[in-house]
Amino acid sequence: MNATEWETLIAARDALLKAGHGNKAEVTAAAAATLGCSVPTLYRKLEAAGLDTGRKRRKDHGATAMSADEIELVGGMLFHSRRDNEKQLLTVEDTLDILSASGAIGTALSPGRVGQLLRANFLNAEQLAQQRPATALRSLHPNHVWQIDSSTCVLYYMKSGQLATMDRDEFYRNKPENFGRVMNDLCTRYAVSDHASGAFKLRYFLGGESARNLVDFWLYSVTKQPTSPMHGVPLIVMLDPGAANKGHLFTNLCRRMQVNVIINQVGNARAKGQVEKTHDLIERHYEGRFRFMPAGDLTLDAINRMGEEWAAGFCATRQHTRTKQPRYSVWMTITTEQLRVPASLEVLQELVSSEPETRRVDNMRQISFAVKGFGQQFYDVSLVPSAVVGSKVTVVVNAYRAPAIDVRIVDPATGEETWQTVEPIVRNALGFNEGATVIGEAYRTAANTAVEVQRNRITQEAYRPLGEALPTIDDAKKARKRHEQAYAGLVDAMADVKATPVPAYLPRRGTAMDAPPVRNVVAVVLTVVEACKRLRTDLGEAYSPQVYAWVAAKFADGVPEDQIASICAQFTQTCVNDTQQLTGTDSSNAGGLRVVGTNQ
């Protein structure tokens, strides 16, 4: 307070201390008139100035006729009647009238007193509309954290190829048809800011915010331009929750480049306030020049080229308010370990459109993979735990060490996914692997794979004698070759069969089957020539031409095969004796077979 107000308050205090009972009202009224305030305000000023007027505090000081719930109800109505544009609709007086008429509150105090109570209890509408307290954030070094944001600027693309400014008189909310006319030709500005140094880049694109525009701007930002030292891949990138920013195209590319994507909450744009301020700098210090340029110079290529030049000069000369240094000077403090540089723009473009691919591991524990710009390469994956012969592995191009690739490893216990970088095999002029064993100089067997380790372990367990130590793998293999019992004394191969309860089934009555008819057996009939050939063999020297004449006369229609022995008996006694011993028949019975089962 000024000296005059201070002297007036001191005089009022002294007069109040000297005034008798009933005379203090005149003193306070005169002092309030001098200061141009009310009597209650006068007393508050005296109290704020630390001047004791000798007044005793009322016993009911701080008490109120309204309960805490009633005050909260009044504050709630006032807060929820507030528009998003911060315009307050209901007044305290109207709110008290509504609640009193509704029977929601009892004794209503004056609007001024209720306003004091609302502010004292932090229920004032302006207090409730305040933003949450902000948290200070810091980054560790250049390229630790980048912030990216897009904004639809006041430019749109004309059919002539030039960019025009959206004038307020033509484009405002009461003329939506004008917005619709240029909606597909709007110009979107992308900006990226390095959080540590404040260095930034900008780029203009036709159309609105899209995944394709975001990816193109990202590739532009991480690559080196002649005018700016800022490049490389950050560890973290912060964006707002736009559809393009959360889309698979950009997030998948960042995952391949080992960049952590952080999306701020909806409505919390201040989380990346630095890049928001960068937009303001671009609008004020760069786009403010457009009005003074020839209309024919404002093309998309021209404003991008000029914007690149302007950003380079601004970041190189203008002092940052936080670091008190030019932005590029701070960015240049980046170390070799902190600067992650992609292999090439071609590799990055391939990562945008390609998905992780699978390759089968051959018996040399190698895979082949084609990297754009490097051709077909072969890779030794023997050191990758999950890469066993015949299995498939998932691989992607390494964005920083191409033609090296990254092979995915999944921990079977936790499911955690990691990637192991594998360099291509170096071959000599003859096409041989430089790391291969030279014939005649050394002997080296391939290391056991995870499958082989498991196979050896279970083989040893299978042929471990019960209660004894684990045998060597050679002994276990010998036992298997001898067909010894596996898991002897531990596993009963018929245990499940023995443990299966089999129910007792009741007998079922059946139907007797009729006996089938006896089959008739008919001997094979030989021609006379065929029969005589058989007889010549059986009779030997006893065979004569008379045999043929006799057989032809006796069996004109053919000779049954089973009569050969009987015919042989007719011409030699030896054949007769042999036939009697084998069949028990008389040689005089030359009549042939009888049909069994008939009366013939």
Coordinates of C-alpha atoms in Angstrom, one line a residue:
M1 CA 0.0 0.0 0.0
N2 CA 1.1 3.6 -0.6
A3 CA 2.1 6.0 2.1
T4 CA -1.2 7.9 2.1
E5 CA -3.2 4.7 2.6
W6 CA -0.8 3.6 5.3
E7 CA -1.1 6.9 7.2
T8 CA -4.9 6.8 6.9
L9 CA -5.0 3.3 8.4
I10 CA -2.7 4.3 11.3
A11 CA -4.9 7.4 12.0
A12 CA -8.0 5.3 11.9
R13 CA -6.5 2.7 14.3
D14 CA -5.5 5.4 16.8
A15 CA -8.9 7.1 16.6
L16 CA -10.6 3.7 17.2
L17 CA -8.5 3.0 20.3
K18 CA -9.3 6.5 21.7
A19 CA -13.0 6.6 20.7
G20 CA -15.5 5.7 23.4
H21 CA -18.4 3.3 23.2
G22 CA -20.8 4.4 20.4
N23 CA -18.3 6.7 18.7
K24 CA -16.4 4.2 16.6
A25 CA -18.9 4.1 13.8
E26 CA -18.2 7.7 12.9
V27 CA -14.4 7.0 12.8
T28 CA -14.7 3.9 10.6
A29 CA -17.1 5.6 8.3
A30 CA -14.8 8.6 7.8
A31 CA -11.7 6.4 7.2
A32 CA -13.7 4.2 4.7
A33 CA -14.8 7.3 2.8
T34 CA -11.2 8.5 2.7
L35 CA -10.0 5.1 1.2
G36 CA -13.0 4.7 -1.0
C37 CA -14.0 1.3 0.5
S38 CA -16.7 -0.2 2.8
V39 CA -16.3 -0.5 6.5
P40 CA -15.8 -4.3 6.5
T41 CA -13.1 -3.8 3.9
L42 CA -11.5 -1.1 6.1
Y43 CA -11.3 -3.6 9.0
R44 CA -9.7 -6.2 6.7
K45 CA -7.1 -3.7 5.5
L46 CA -6.3 -2.9 9.1
E47 CA -5.9 -6.6 9.9
A48 CA -3.8 -7.2 6.8
A49 CA -1.5 -4.3 7.8
G50 CA -1.0 -5.8 11.2
L51 CA -2.8 -3.0 13.0
D52 CA -4.7 -4.0 16.2
T53 CA -7.9 -2.1 16.5
G54 CA -8.7 -3.6 19.9
R55 CA -11.8 -5.4 18.6
K56 CA -12.6 -8.7 20.1
R57 CA -13.3 -11.6 17.7
R58 CA -16.8 -12.9 17.8
K59 CA -17.3 -16.3 19.4
D60 CA -19.0 -17.6 16.3
H61 CA -16.3 -16.4 14.0
G62 CA -15.9 -18.8 11.0
A63 CA -19.3 -20.4 11.6
T64 CA -22.0 -20.3 8.9
A65 CA -25.6 -21.1 8.7
M66 CA -25.0 -23.2 5.6
S67 CA -23.7 -26.8 5.9
A68 CA -20.7 -28.1 4.1
D69 CA -22.9 -30.2 1.8
E70 CA -25.0 -27.2 0.9
I71 CA -22.0 -25.1 0.0
E72 CA -20.6 -28.0 -2.1
L73 CA -24.0 -28.3 -3.9
V74 CA -23.9 -24.6 -4.8
G75 CA -20.3 -24.9 -6.0
G76 CA -21.2 -27.9 -8.1
M77 CA -24.1 -26.2 -9.9
L78 CA -22.0 -23.1 -10.6
F79 CA -19.1 -25.3 -12.0
H80 CA -21.3 -27.5 -14.2
S81 CA -23.1 -24.4 -15.7
R82 CA -19.7 -23.2 -17.0
R83 CA -19.1 -23.6 -20.7
D84 CA -16.0 -25.0 -22.3
N85 CA -15.1 -21.5 -23.4
E86 CA -14.9 -20.5 -19.7
K87 CA -18.1 -18.4 -19.8
Q88 CA -20.0 -18.6 -16.5
L89 CA -23.7 -18.9 -17.1
L90 CA -25.5 -19.2 -13.7
T91 CA -24.8 -16.6 -11.0
V92 CA -24.5 -17.2 -7.3
E93 CA -27.8 -15.4 -6.7
D94 CA -29.7 -17.5 -9.4
T95 CA -28.2 -20.7 -8.0
L96 CA -29.3 -19.9 -4.4
D97 CA -32.8 -19.1 -5.7
I98 CA -33.0 -22.4 -7.6
L99 CA -31.8 -24.5 -4.7
S100 CA -34.0 -22.7 -2.1
A101 CA -37.1 -23.2 -4.3
S102 CA -36.2 -26.8 -4.8
G103 CA -35.8 -27.4 -1.0
A104 CA -32.2 -28.5 -1.5
I105 CA -30.8 -25.9 1.0
G106 CA -32.2 -24.4 4.1
T107 CA -31.2 -20.9 5.3
A108 CA -29.6 -19.0 2.4
L109 CA -27.0 -16.4 3.1
S110 CA -26.3 -13.4 0.9
P111 CA -24.7 -14.1 -2.5
G112 CA -21.6 -12.2 -1.4
R113 CA -21.2 -14.3 1.8
V114 CA -21.8 -17.5 -0.2
G115 CA -19.1 -16.4 -2.7
Q116 CA -16.7 -16.0 0.2
L117 CA -17.5 -19.5 1.5
L118 CA -17.1 -21.0 -1.9
R119 CA -13.6 -19.5 -2.3
A120 CA -12.6 -20.4 1.2
N121 CA -13.6 -24.1 0.5
F122 CA -12.0 -24.2 -3.0
L123 CA -15.4 -24.6 -4.6
N124 CA -15.4 -21.4 -6.6
A125 CA -16.1 -22.1 -10.3
E126 CA -12.8 -20.5 -11.5
Q127 CA -10.9 -22.5 -8.9
L128 CA -12.5 -25.8 -10.0
A129 CA -11.8 -24.9 -13.7
Q130 CA -8.0 -24.6 -13.1
Q131 CA -5.7 -27.1 -14.8
R132 CA -4.0 -29.8 -12.8
P133 CA -0.5 -28.7 -11.5
A134 CA 2.2 -29.4 -14.1
T135 CA 5.2 -31.7 -13.4
A136 CA 8.6 -30.6 -14.4
L137 CA 10.2 -32.9 -17.0
R138 CA 13.9 -33.2 -18.1
S139 CA 15.8 -35.1 -20.7
L140 CA 19.3 -36.4 -20.3
H141 CA 21.1 -35.4 -23.5
P142 CA 20.4 -34.4 -27.1
N143 CA 18.4 -37.1 -29.0
H144 CA 17.2 -38.6 -25.8
V145 CA 13.6 -37.3 -26.3
W146 CA 12.0 -35.8 -29.3
Q147 CA 8.6 -34.2 -29.5
I148 CA 6.5 -34.3 -32.7
D149 CA 3.3 -32.4 -33.4
S150 CA 1.3 -31.4 -36.4
S151 CA -0.9 -28.4 -37.0
T152 CA -3.2 -27.3 -39.8
C153 CA -1.8 -24.0 -40.8
V154 CA -3.6 -21.1 -42.5
L155 CA -2.4 -22.1 -46.0
Y156 CA -4.2 -24.1 -48.6
Y157 CA -3.2 -25.4 -52.0
M158 CA -4.6 -23.7 -55.1
K159 CA -5.1 -25.3 -58.5
S160 CA -2.4 -23.1 -59.9
G161 CA 0.1 -24.8 -57.6
Q162 CA 0.5 -21.8 -55.3
L163 CA -0.4 -21.6 -51.6
A164 CA -3.0 -19.1 -50.5
T165 CA -3.7 -17.7 -47.0
M166 CA -7.1 -18.4 -45.5
D167 CA -8.4 -14.9 -44.8
R168 CA -10.7 -14.4 -41.8
D169 CA -13.4 -12.7 -43.9
E170 CA -13.7 -15.7 -46.2
F171 CA -13.1 -18.6 -43.8
Y172 CA -14.9 -18.5 -40.6
R173 CA -17.5 -20.5 -38.8
N174 CA -20.5 -19.0 -40.5
K175 CA -19.2 -20.0 -43.9
P176 CA -18.6 -23.8 -43.6
E177 CA -19.0 -24.3 -47.4
N178 CA -15.7 -22.4 -47.9
F179 CA -13.9 -24.9 -45.5
G180 CA -15.4 -27.8 -47.4
R181 CA -14.1 -26.4 -50.7
V182 CA -10.5 -26.5 -49.6
M183 CA -10.6 -29.3 -47.1
N184 CA -8.6 -31.7 -49.2
D185 CA -6.1 -29.0 -50.2
L186 CA -5.2 -27.8 -46.7
C187 CA -1.6 -27.6 -45.7
T188 CA -0.4 -29.3 -42.6
R189 CA 2.8 -28.3 -40.8
Y190 CA 4.8 -30.9 -38.9
A191 CA 7.4 -29.9 -36.3
V192 CA 9.9 -31.9 -34.3
S193 CA 11.8 -30.5 -31.3
D194 CA 14.8 -32.0 -29.5
H195 CA 13.8 -31.7 -25.8
A196 CA 17.3 -31.2 -24.4
S197 CA 18.6 -28.6 -26.8
G198 CA 15.4 -27.1 -28.2
A199 CA 16.7 -27.6 -31.8
F200 CA 13.9 -28.2 -34.3
K201 CA 12.9 -29.1 -37.8
L202 CA 9.7 -28.3 -39.8
R203 CA 8.1 -29.6 -42.9
Y204 CA 4.8 -28.8 -44.8
F205 CA 2.6 -31.5 -46.3
L206 CA -0.6 -31.3 -48.4
G207 CA -3.7 -32.8 -46.7
G208 CA -4.4 -33.3 -43.1
E209 CA -2.7 -35.4 -40.5
S210 CA -2.1 -38.9 -41.8
A211 CA 0.2 -41.9 -41.2
R212 CA 1.9 -41.4 -44.5
N213 CA 2.7 -37.8 -43.9
L214 CA 4.0 -38.6 -40.4
V215 CA 6.3 -41.4 -41.6
D216 CA 7.7 -39.1 -44.4
F217 CA 8.4 -36.4 -41.8
W218 CA 10.0 -38.9 -39.4
L219 CA 12.3 -40.1 -42.1
Y220 CA 13.2 -36.5 -43.0
S221 CA 13.9 -35.7 -39.4
V222 CA 16.2 -38.6 -38.6
T223 CA 18.3 -38.1 -41.7
K224 CA 21.0 -35.5 -42.2
Q225 CA 20.4 -32.3 -44.2
P226 CA 23.2 -30.0 -45.3
T227 CA 21.7 -27.0 -43.4
S228 CA 21.2 -28.6 -40.0
P229 CA 23.4 -30.7 -37.7
M230 CA 20.4 -32.2 -36.0
H231 CA 19.8 -35.8 -37.1
G232 CA 19.9 -39.4 -35.8
V233 CA 17.3 -41.5 -34.0
P234 CA 16.1 -40.5 -30.6
L235 CA 15.5 -43.0 -27.8
I236 CA 12.0 -41.6 -27.0
V237 CA 9.5 -39.8 -29.1
M238 CA 6.4 -38.0 -27.7
L239 CA 3.2 -37.4 -29.6
D240 CA -0.4 -36.6 -29.1
P241 CA -3.1 -39.3 -29.3
G242 CA -4.0 -38.8 -32.9
A243 CA -5.1 -41.8 -35.0
A244 CA -2.0 -41.5 -37.3
N245 CA 0.4 -41.3 -34.3
K246 CA -1.0 -44.4 -32.7
G247 CA -1.4 -46.3 -36.0
H248 CA 0.5 -49.5 -36.8
L249 CA 2.5 -47.9 -39.6
F250 CA 4.4 -45.5 -37.4
T251 CA 4.5 -47.5 -34.2
N252 CA 5.8 -50.5 -36.0
L253 CA 8.5 -48.5 -37.7
C254 CA 9.6 -47.0 -34.3
R255 CA 9.7 -50.5 -32.8
R256 CA 12.0 -51.7 -35.6
M257 CA 14.2 -48.6 -34.9
Q258 CA 14.2 -49.3 -31.1
V259 CA 12.4 -46.1 -30.3
N260 CA 10.0 -45.8 -27.4
V261 CA 6.7 -44.1 -28.4
I262 CA 5.0 -42.1 -25.6
I263 CA 1.4 -40.9 -26.3
N264 CA 0.2 -38.2 -24.0
Q265 CA -3.3 -38.2 -22.5
V266 CA -6.2 -36.7 -24.4
G267 CA -6.4 -33.0 -23.7
N268 CA -3.0 -32.8 -22.1
A269 CA -1.1 -31.1 -24.9
R270 CA 1.1 -29.3 -22.4
A271 CA 2.9 -32.7 -21.8
K272 CA 4.8 -31.8 -25.0
G273 CA 4.7 -28.0 -24.5
Q274 CA 8.1 -27.5 -26.1
V275 CA 7.0 -28.5 -29.6
E276 CA 3.8 -26.5 -29.1
K277 CA 6.0 -23.5 -28.4
T278 CA 8.0 -24.4 -31.5
H279 CA 4.8 -24.0 -33.6
D280 CA 4.4 -20.6 -32.1
L281 CA 7.9 -19.6 -33.1
I282 CA 7.4 -20.9 -36.6
E283 CA 4.2 -18.9 -37.0
R284 CA 5.6 -15.7 -35.6
H285 CA 9.1 -15.7 -37.0
Y286 CA 8.7 -17.6 -40.3
E287 CA 5.1 -17.6 -41.5
G288 CA 4.7 -14.0 -40.6
R289 CA 6.9 -13.2 -43.6
F290 CA 4.5 -14.8 -46.2
R291 CA 2.5 -11.6 -46.5
F292 CA 5.6 -9.8 -47.8
M293 CA 6.6 -12.4 -50.5
P294 CA 5.4 -12.6 -54.1
A295 CA 2.4 -14.8 -54.4
G296 CA 4.1 -16.9 -57.1
D297 CA 6.9 -17.9 -54.7
L298 CA 4.6 -19.5 -52.2
T299 CA 4.6 -23.1 -53.5
L300 CA 5.0 -26.2 -51.3
D301 CA 8.5 -26.8 -52.4
A302 CA 9.5 -23.2 -51.9
I303 CA 8.1 -22.9 -48.3
N304 CA 9.8 -26.2 -47.3
R305 CA 13.1 -25.0 -48.8
M306 CA 12.9 -21.6 -47.2
G307 CA 11.6 -23.1 -43.9
E308 CA 14.7 -25.3 -43.8
E309 CA 17.0 -22.3 -44.3
W310 CA 15.1 -20.2 -41.7
A311 CA 15.2 -23.0 -39.1
A312 CA 18.9 -23.4 -39.6
G313 CA 19.6 -19.7 -39.0
F314 CA 17.2 -19.4 -36.1
C315 CA 18.6 -22.5 -34.2
A316 CA 22.2 -21.4 -34.9
T317 CA 21.9 -17.8 -33.7
R318 CA 18.9 -17.3 -31.4
Q319 CA 19.5 -17.9 -27.7
H320 CA 17.3 -20.4 -25.9
T321 CA 15.7 -19.1 -22.7
R322 CA 16.5 -22.2 -20.7
T323 CA 20.0 -23.0 -21.8
K324 CA 21.1 -19.4 -22.6
Q325 CA 22.8 -20.8 -25.7
P326 CA 21.9 -21.2 -29.3
R327 CA 20.0 -24.5 -29.9
Y328 CA 22.5 -26.0 -32.3
S329 CA 25.4 -25.2 -29.9
V330 CA 23.7 -27.4 -27.2
W331 CA 22.8 -30.1 -29.7
M332 CA 26.4 -30.4 -30.8
T333 CA 27.3 -31.6 -27.3
I334 CA 25.9 -35.0 -28.2
T335 CA 28.4 -37.9 -27.9
T336 CA 29.2 -40.7 -30.3
E337 CA 27.3 -43.3 -28.1
Q338 CA 24.2 -41.0 -28.0
L339 CA 24.0 -40.4 -31.7
R340 CA 22.3 -43.3 -33.4
V341 CA 22.5 -43.0 -37.1
P342 CA 20.4 -45.2 -39.4
A343 CA 22.3 -47.3 -42.1
S344 CA 20.6 -45.5 -45.0
L345 CA 17.4 -43.9 -46.1
E346 CA 16.7 -46.9 -48.4
V347 CA 16.8 -49.3 -45.4
L348 CA 14.4 -47.1 -43.4
Q349 CA 12.0 -47.0 -46.4
E350 CA 12.1 -50.8 -46.6
L351 CA 11.3 -51.0 -42.9
V352 CA 8.2 -48.9 -43.4
S353 CA 6.5 -51.3 -45.8
S354 CA 8.0 -54.7 -44.7
E355 CA 7.0 -57.0 -41.9
P356 CA 9.2 -59.4 -39.9
E357 CA 9.9 -62.5 -42.1
T358 CA 10.6 -66.1 -41.2
R359 CA 13.5 -68.2 -42.5
R360 CA 14.2 -71.9 -42.0
V361 CA 17.6 -72.9 -40.5
D362 CA 19.6 -75.3 -42.6
N363 CA 21.8 -78.1 -41.4
M364 CA 24.7 -75.7 -41.2
R365 CA 22.6 -73.5 -38.9
Q366 CA 22.6 -70.7 -41.5
I367 CA 19.8 -68.7 -43.1
S368 CA 19.6 -66.5 -46.1
F369 CA 18.0 -63.0 -46.3
A370 CA 17.9 -60.3 -48.9
V371 CA 18.6 -56.7 -47.7
K372 CA 17.7 -53.9 -50.1
G373 CA 20.8 -52.3 -51.4
F374 CA 23.0 -55.2 -50.3
G375 CA 21.6 -58.2 -52.1
Q376 CA 21.2 -61.8 -50.8
Q377 CA 23.3 -62.5 -47.7
F378 CA 23.9 -65.6 -45.6
Y379 CA 23.9 -65.5 -41.8
D380 CA 25.3 -67.9 -39.2
V381 CA 22.7 -68.2 -36.4
S382 CA 24.5 -70.9 -34.4
L383 CA 24.7 -68.5 -31.4
V384 CA 21.0 -67.8 -31.4
P385 CA 19.5 -70.2 -28.7
S386 CA 16.2 -70.9 -30.5
A387 CA 17.8 -71.4 -33.9
V388 CA 18.0 -75.2 -34.3
V389 CA 18.3 -77.2 -37.5
G390 CA 15.0 -77.3 -39.3
S391 CA 13.3 -74.6 -37.1
K392 CA 12.1 -71.2 -38.3
V393 CA 13.4 -67.9 -37.0
T394 CA 11.9 -64.4 -37.3
V395 CA 14.2 -61.8 -38.7
V396 CA 14.1 -58.1 -39.6
V397 CA 16.7 -55.7 -41.0
N398 CA 18.8 -53.8 -38.5
A399 CA 18.1 -50.1 -39.1
Y400 CA 21.6 -49.1 -37.9
R401 CA 23.9 -51.9 -39.0
A402 CA 22.5 -53.1 -42.4
P403 CA 23.1 -55.6 -43.9
A404 CA 23.1 -57.0 -40.4
I405 CA 19.8 -58.4 -39.3
D406 CA 18.0 -58.9 -35.9
V407 CA 16.8 -62.3 -35.0
R408 CA 13.9 -62.6 -32.5
I409 CA 14.5 -64.6 -29.2
V410 CA 11.5 -65.4 -27.0
D411 CA 12.2 -66.6 -23.4
P412 CA 10.0 -69.7 -23.0
A413 CA 9.7 -69.1 -19.2
T414 CA 8.6 -65.4 -19.2
G415 CA 7.6 -64.8 -22.8
E416 CA 10.0 -61.8 -23.0
E417 CA 11.0 -60.8 -26.5
T418 CA 14.5 -59.7 -27.3
W419 CA 16.4 -59.3 -30.6
Q420 CA 20.0 -60.5 -31.3
T421 CA 22.0 -58.8 -34.0
V422 CA 23.7 -61.2 -36.5
E423 CA 26.3 -60.0 -39.1
P424 CA 26.4 -61.6 -42.6
I425 CA 28.9 -64.3 -43.2
V426 CA 32.2 -63.0 -44.7
R427 CA 33.3 -65.0 -47.7
N428 CA 36.7 -65.2 -49.4
A429 CA 37.4 -65.0 -53.2
L430 CA 36.5 -68.7 -53.5
G431 CA 33.1 -68.2 -51.8
F432 CA 34.1 -70.1 -48.7
N433 CA 33.2 -68.9 -45.2
E434 CA 36.2 -67.2 -43.7
G435 CA 35.4 -68.7 -40.3
A436 CA 35.1 -72.3 -41.6
T437 CA 37.5 -75.0 -40.5
V438 CA 40.4 -75.6 -42.9
I439 CA 40.7 -79.2 -44.0
G440 CA 43.7 -81.0 -42.6
E441 CA 44.6 -78.3 -40.2
A442 CA 42.0 -78.7 -37.5
Y443 CA 39.0 -80.8 -36.4
R444 CA 36.0 -79.1 -35.0
T445 CA 32.5 -80.4 -34.4
A446 CA 29.5 -78.2 -34.3
A447 CA 28.3 -77.2 -30.9
N448 CA 25.3 -78.9 -29.4
T449 CA 22.0 -77.1 -30.1
A450 CA 19.3 -76.7 -27.5
V451 CA 17.5 -79.6 -29.0
E452 CA 20.6 -81.8 -28.8
V453 CA 21.2 -80.9 -25.2
Q454 CA 17.6 -81.8 -24.3
R455 CA 17.8 -85.0 -26.3
N456 CA 21.0 -86.1 -24.5
R457 CA 19.6 -85.3 -21.1
I458 CA 16.4 -87.3 -21.6
T459 CA 18.4 -90.2 -23.1
Q460 CA 20.5 -90.3 -20.0
E461 CA 17.5 -90.1 -17.7
A462 CA 15.7 -92.9 -19.7
Y463 CA 18.6 -95.4 -19.1
R464 CA 19.6 -94.3 -15.5
P465 CA 19.6 -97.4 -13.3
L466 CA 17.0 -97.0 -10.5
G467 CA 18.7 -95.3 -7.5
E468 CA 22.0 -94.9 -9.3
A469 CA 23.9 -92.0 -10.7
L470 CA 23.2 -90.6 -14.2
P471 CA 25.1 -92.5 -16.8
T472 CA 27.3 -90.9 -19.5
I473 CA 25.7 -90.1 -22.8
D474 CA 27.8 -92.8 -24.5
D475 CA 26.6 -95.5 -21.9
A476 CA 23.0 -94.4 -22.4
K477 CA 23.3 -94.7 -26.2
K478 CA 24.8 -98.2 -25.9
A479 CA 22.0 -99.2 -23.6
R480 CA 19.5 -98.0 -26.1
K481 CA 21.3 -99.8 -28.9
R482 CA 21.0 -103.1 -26.8
H483 CA 17.3 -102.5 -26.6
E484 CA 17.4 -102.3 -22.8
Q485 CA 14.2 -101.2 -21.1
A486 CA 13.8 -97.4 -20.8
Y487 CA 12.8 -96.0 -17.4
A488 CA 13.2 -99.5 -15.9
G489 CA 11.6 -99.6 -12.4
L490 CA 10.0 -96.2 -12.9
V491 CA 7.4 -96.7 -15.7
D492 CA 5.0 -99.6 -16.1
A493 CA 3.9 -99.6 -19.7
M494 CA 0.7 -101.5 -18.9
A495 CA -0.1 -99.5 -15.8
D496 CA -3.1 -97.7 -17.4
V497 CA -4.4 -101.0 -18.8
K498 CA -4.2 -102.6 -15.4
A499 CA -5.9 -99.7 -13.7
T500 CA -8.8 -99.6 -16.2
P501 CA -11.9 -101.2 -14.6
V502 CA -13.5 -103.7 -17.0
P503 CA -17.2 -104.3 -16.2
A504 CA -18.7 -107.8 -16.1
Y505 CA -21.1 -108.3 -19.0
L506 CA -24.2 -110.5 -18.9
P507 CA -24.4 -113.3 -21.4
R508 CA -26.6 -112.9 -24.4
R509 CA -28.8 -115.6 -26.0
G510 CA -27.8 -116.4 -29.6
T511 CA -29.3 -118.2 -32.6
A512 CA -27.8 -121.5 -33.8
M513 CA -26.5 -121.4 -37.4
D514 CA -27.5 -124.0 -40.0
A515 CA -24.5 -126.1 -41.1
P516 CA -23.3 -125.1 -44.6
P517 CA -23.5 -127.8 -47.3
V518 CA -20.4 -130.0 -47.9
R519 CA -18.4 -128.9 -50.8
N520 CA -17.8 -131.3 -53.7
V521 CA -14.1 -131.8 -54.6
V522 CA -13.4 -132.4 -58.3
A523 CA -10.0 -133.6 -59.4
V524 CA -8.1 -131.8 -62.2
V525 CA -8.5 -133.6 -65.6
L526 CA -5.3 -134.0 -67.6
T527 CA -5.1 -134.7 -71.3
V528 CA -3.7 -138.1 -72.4
V529 CA -0.4 -136.4 -73.5
E530 CA -0.1 -134.6 -70.1
A531 CA -0.8 -137.8 -68.2
C532 CA 1.7 -139.8 -70.1
K533 CA 4.4 -137.2 -69.5
R534 CA 3.7 -137.6 -65.8
L535 CA 3.8 -141.4 -66.1
R536 CA 7.1 -141.3 -68.0
T537 CA 8.6 -139.5 -65.1
D538 CA 7.2 -141.9 -62.5
L539 CA 7.8 -145.2 -64.3
G540 CA 11.2 -144.4 -65.6
E541 CA 12.6 -147.4 -67.5
A542 CA 9.3 -149.3 -67.0
Y543 CA 7.5 -146.9 -69.4
S544 CA 6.8 -148.3 -72.9
P545 CA 4.6 -147.3 -75.9
Q546 CA 2.0 -149.8 -74.6
V547 CA 1.4 -147.4 -71.7
Y548 CA 0.3 -144.6 -74.0
A549 CA -2.0 -146.9 -76.0
W550 CA -3.6 -148.3 -72.8
V551 CA -4.2 -144.8 -71.2
A552 CA -5.7 -143.5 -74.5
A553 CA -8.1 -146.4 -74.7
K554 CA -9.0 -146.3 -71.0
F555 CA -9.3 -142.5 -70.6
A556 CA -10.5 -141.2 -73.9
D557 CA -12.1 -138.1 -72.2
G558 CA -9.1 -137.2 -70.1
V559 CA -7.2 -138.6 -67.1
P560 CA -8.1 -137.4 -63.6
E561 CA -5.0 -136.2 -61.8
D562 CA -5.6 -138.4 -58.8
Q563 CA -5.5 -141.6 -61.0
I564 CA -1.9 -141.2 -62.0
A565 CA -0.7 -143.3 -59.1
S566 CA -3.3 -146.1 -59.9
I567 CA -2.2 -146.2 -63.5
C568 CA 1.4 -146.4 -62.5
A569 CA 0.6 -149.4 -60.4
Q570 CA -0.8 -151.2 -63.4
F571 CA 2.7 -151.4 -65.0
T572 CA 5.2 -151.7 -62.1
Q573 CA 5.0 -153.5 -58.8
T574 CA 7.2 -150.8 -57.1
C575 CA 4.7 -148.1 -57.9
V576 CA 2.0 -150.4 -56.5
N577 CA 3.7 -151.0 -53.2
D578 CA 4.4 -147.2 -52.8
T579 CA 0.9 -146.4 -53.5
Q580 CA -0.5 -149.0 -51.0
Q581 CA 1.8 -147.7 -48.3
L582 CA 0.8 -144.0 -48.8
T583 CA -2.9 -144.4 -49.5
G584 CA -3.8 -147.8 -48.2
T585 CA -5.7 -148.7 -51.3
D586 CA -5.7 -151.9 -53.5
S587 CA -4.1 -151.6 -57.0
S588 CA -7.0 -153.5 -58.4
N589 CA -9.3 -150.6 -57.6
A590 CA -8.7 -148.6 -60.7
G591 CA -12.2 -147.3 -61.0
G592 CA -11.2 -143.7 -59.8
L593 CA -12.5 -141.4 -57.0
R594 CA -15.9 -141.6 -55.4
V595 CA -17.7 -138.4 -54.7
V596 CA -17.8 -137.8 -50.9
G597 CA -21.2 -136.9 -49.5
T598 CA -23.2 -138.5 -52.3
N599 CA -24.6 -141.9 -53.1
Q600 CA -22.5 -142.2 -56.2

